[in-house]
Structure formats: C-alpha cells, structure tokens
Amino acid sequence: MSLNELAAECHAEQAKWWYDSLGRVERNKGELLMLIVSEVAECMEGERKNLMDTHLTHRKLAEVELADILLRVFDYAGAFGYD
C-alpha cells in the first residue's frame, strides 16, 4: 500500500470527525497539528517513565502513541489532499 493510499484509508476511517449532518466540517489546521504534537508528548512521557498503555495493557504506551501519531498524520494528509 502506498503512503497516499494509507492516508486515504486513515482519513476515510476518521470521517466522523470531518462531517456532520450539514456536510463537511471546516477543521482548524493548527489545532489538528497540535493534536499530533500532543501525541508526541504522550509518547515521550511513556518512554521517559517506561509506561504501559492503560487501554492496550499488553503494549507500551510509546508504541500505542506512535501508532496514534501515524493515524493523525495520515488523516491530516488525506483530508487536505497532500501527496
């Protein structure tokens, strides 16, 4: 799967955040980018304290947060048509 295909798939899976009953919702790019930054901060905290994730208890927090970062980045790229 190409990165563009992955971005399109991630964005399609996150459609509930981009549409409401009236159609597509305008999302603030700065806010979306800061959500990525917050995932990076959570990953750092997991590494610093060697924490396990509280929901996926068999996974390290950093591992889960890295996946969250990728999902947010690909959703963002897919939403704005970045190549």
Coordinates of N, CA and C in Angstrom, one line a residue:
M1 N 0.9 -1.2 0.0 CA 0.0 0.0 0.0 C 0.9 1.2 0.0
S2 N 0.6 2.2 -0.9 CA 1.4 3.4 -0.9 C 1.0 4.3 0.3
L3 N 1.8 5.3 0.5 CA 1.5 6.3 1.6 C 0.2 7.0 1.3
N4 N 0.0 7.4 0.0 CA -1.2 8.1 -0.4 C -2.5 7.2 -0.1
E5 N -2.3 5.9 -0.4 CA -3.5 5.0 -0.1 C -3.7 4.9 1.4
L6 N -2.6 4.8 2.1 CA -2.8 4.7 3.6 C -3.4 6.0 4.1
A7 N -3.0 7.1 3.6 CA -3.6 8.4 4.0 C -5.1 8.4 3.7
A8 N -5.5 8.0 2.5 CA -6.9 8.0 2.1 C -7.7 7.0 3.0
E9 N -7.1 5.9 3.3 CA -7.8 4.9 4.2 C -7.9 5.4 5.6
C10 N -6.9 6.0 6.2 CA -7.0 6.6 7.5 C -8.0 7.7 7.6
H11 N -8.0 8.5 6.6 CA -9.0 9.7 6.5 C -10.4 9.1 6.4
A12 N -10.6 8.1 5.6 CA -12.0 7.5 5.5 C -12.4 6.9 6.8
E13 N -11.5 6.3 7.6 CA -11.9 5.7 8.9 C -12.2 6.8 9.9
Q14 N -11.7 8.0 9.7 CA -11.9 9.1 10.7 C -13.0 10.1 10.2
A15 N -13.8 9.7 9.3 CA -14.8 10.5 8.6 C -15.7 11.2 9.7
K16 N -16.0 10.5 10.8 CA -16.9 11.1 11.8 C -16.4 12.4 12.3
W17 N -15.1 12.7 12.2 CA -14.6 13.9 12.7 C -14.6 15.0 11.7
W18 N -15.0 14.7 10.4 CA -14.9 15.6 9.3 C -16.2 16.0 8.8
Y19 N -17.3 15.3 9.2 CA -18.6 15.6 8.6 C -19.7 15.6 9.7
D20 N -20.7 16.4 9.5 CA -21.9 16.4 10.4 C -23.1 16.3 9.5
S21 N -24.3 16.5 10.1 CA -25.5 16.4 9.3 C -25.6 17.4 8.2
L22 N -24.8 18.5 8.2 CA -24.9 19.5 7.2 C -23.8 19.3 6.1
G23 N -22.9 18.4 6.3 CA -21.8 18.2 5.3 C -20.4 18.3 6.0
R24 N -19.4 18.6 5.2 CA -18.1 18.6 5.7 C -17.9 19.8 6.6
V25 N -17.2 19.5 7.7 CA -16.9 20.4 8.8 C -15.5 21.0 8.5
E26 N -15.4 22.4 8.6 CA -14.1 23.0 8.5 C -13.3 22.8 9.8
R27 N -12.2 22.2 9.7 CA -11.3 21.9 10.9 C -10.1 22.9 10.8
N28 N -9.7 23.3 12.0 CA -8.6 24.2 12.2 C -7.3 23.4 12.0
K29 N -6.5 23.8 11.0 CA -5.2 23.1 10.8 C -4.3 23.2 11.9
G30 N -4.2 24.3 12.6 CA -3.3 24.5 13.7 C -3.7 23.6 14.9
E31 N -5.0 23.5 15.1 CA -5.5 22.6 16.2 C -5.2 21.1 15.8
L32 N -5.4 20.7 14.6 CA -5.1 19.3 14.2 C -3.6 19.0 14.3
L33 N -2.7 20.0 14.0 CA -1.3 19.8 14.1 C -0.9 19.7 15.6
M34 N -1.5 20.5 16.4 CA -1.2 20.4 17.8 C -1.7 19.1 18.5
L35 N -2.7 18.5 17.9 CA -3.1 17.2 18.4 C -2.0 16.1 18.1
I36 N -1.3 16.3 17.0 CA -0.2 15.4 16.6 C 0.9 15.7 17.7
V37 N 1.2 17.0 18.0 CA 2.2 17.3 18.9 C 1.9 16.7 20.3
S38 N 0.6 16.7 20.7 CA 0.2 16.1 22.0 C 0.5 14.6 22.0
E39 N 0.3 14.0 20.9 CA 0.6 12.5 20.8 C 2.1 12.3 21.0
V40 N 2.9 13.2 20.4 CA 4.3 13.0 20.5 C 4.7 13.2 22.0
A41 N 4.1 14.2 22.7 CA 4.4 14.4 24.1 C 4.0 13.2 24.9
E42 N 2.9 12.6 24.6 CA 2.4 11.4 25.4 C 3.4 10.3 25.1
C43 N 3.9 10.1 23.9 CA 4.9 9.1 23.6 C 6.2 9.3 24.4
M44 N 6.6 10.6 24.5 CA 7.8 10.9 25.2 C 7.6 10.6 26.7
E45 N 6.5 10.9 27.2 CA 6.2 10.5 28.6 C 6.2 9.0 28.9
G46 N 5.7 8.3 27.9 CA 5.7 6.8 28.0 C 7.1 6.3 28.0
E47 N 7.9 6.9 27.2 CA 9.3 6.4 27.1 C 10.1 6.8 28.4
R48 N 9.9 8.1 28.8 CA 10.6 8.6 30.0 C 10.3 7.8 31.2
K49 N 9.0 7.4 31.4 CA 8.6 6.6 32.6 C 8.4 5.1 32.3
N50 N 8.7 4.7 31.1 CA 8.6 3.3 30.7 C 7.2 2.7 31.1
L51 N 6.2 3.4 30.7 CA 4.8 3.1 31.0 C 4.2 2.1 30.0
M52 N 3.2 1.4 30.5 CA 2.4 0.5 29.6 C 1.1 1.3 29.3
D53 N 0.5 1.0 28.2 CA -0.7 1.7 27.9 C -1.9 1.3 28.8
T54 N -2.8 2.2 29.1 CA -3.9 1.8 30.1 C -5.0 1.1 29.4
H55 N -5.1 1.2 28.1 CA -6.2 0.5 27.3 C -5.7 -0.8 26.7
L56 N -4.6 -0.7 26.1 CA -3.9 -1.9 25.5 C -2.8 -2.3 26.4
T57 N -3.2 -2.9 27.5 CA -2.3 -3.2 28.6 C -1.1 -4.1 28.3
H58 N -1.1 -4.8 27.2 CA 0.0 -5.6 26.8 C 1.0 -4.8 25.9
R59 N 0.7 -3.5 25.7 CA 1.6 -2.7 24.8 C 2.2 -1.6 25.6
K60 N 3.4 -1.2 25.3 CA 4.0 0.0 25.8 C 3.3 1.3 25.4
L61 N 3.2 2.2 26.2 CA 2.5 3.5 25.9 C 3.1 4.1 24.7
A62 N 4.4 4.2 24.6 CA 5.1 4.8 23.5 C 4.7 4.1 22.1
E63 N 4.6 2.8 22.1 CA 4.2 2.1 20.9 C 2.8 2.5 20.5
V64 N 1.9 2.6 21.4 CA 0.5 3.0 21.1 C 0.5 4.4 20.6
E65 N 1.2 5.3 21.3 CA 1.2 6.7 20.9 C 1.8 6.9 19.5
L66 N 2.9 6.1 19.2 CA 3.4 6.2 17.8 C 2.4 5.9 16.8
A67 N 1.6 4.8 17.0 CA 0.5 4.5 16.1 C -0.5 5.6 16.0
D68 N -0.8 6.2 17.1 CA -1.7 7.4 17.1 C -1.2 8.5 16.3
I69 N 0.1 8.8 16.4 CA 0.8 9.8 15.6 C 0.6 9.6 14.1
L70 N 0.9 8.3 13.7 CA 0.7 8.0 12.3 C -0.7 8.1 11.8
L71 N -1.6 7.7 12.6 CA -3.0 7.8 12.2 C -3.4 9.3 12.0
R72 N -3.0 10.1 13.0 CA -3.3 11.6 12.8 C -2.7 12.2 11.6
V73 N -1.4 11.8 11.4 CA -0.7 12.4 10.3 C -1.3 12.0 9.0
F74 N -1.6 10.7 8.8 CA -2.3 10.2 7.6 C -3.7 10.8 7.4
D75 N -4.4 10.9 8.5 CA -5.7 11.5 8.4 C -5.6 12.9 7.9
Y76 N -4.7 13.7 8.5 CA -4.5 15.1 8.1 C -4.1 15.1 6.6
A77 N -3.1 14.3 6.2 CA -2.7 14.3 4.8 C -3.9 14.0 3.8
G78 N -4.6 13.0 4.2 CA -5.8 12.5 3.4 C -6.8 13.6 3.3
A79 N -7.1 14.3 4.4 CA -8.1 15.3 4.5 C -7.8 16.5 3.6
F80 N -6.5 16.9 3.5 CA -6.1 18.0 2.7 C -5.5 17.7 1.4
G81 N -5.6 16.4 1.0 CA -5.1 16.0 -0.3 C -3.6 16.1 -0.5
Y82 N -2.8 16.0 0.6 CA -1.4 16.1 0.4 C -0.9 14.8 -0.2
D83 N 0.1 14.9 -1.1 CA 0.7 13.8 -1.8 C 1.9 13.3 -1.1

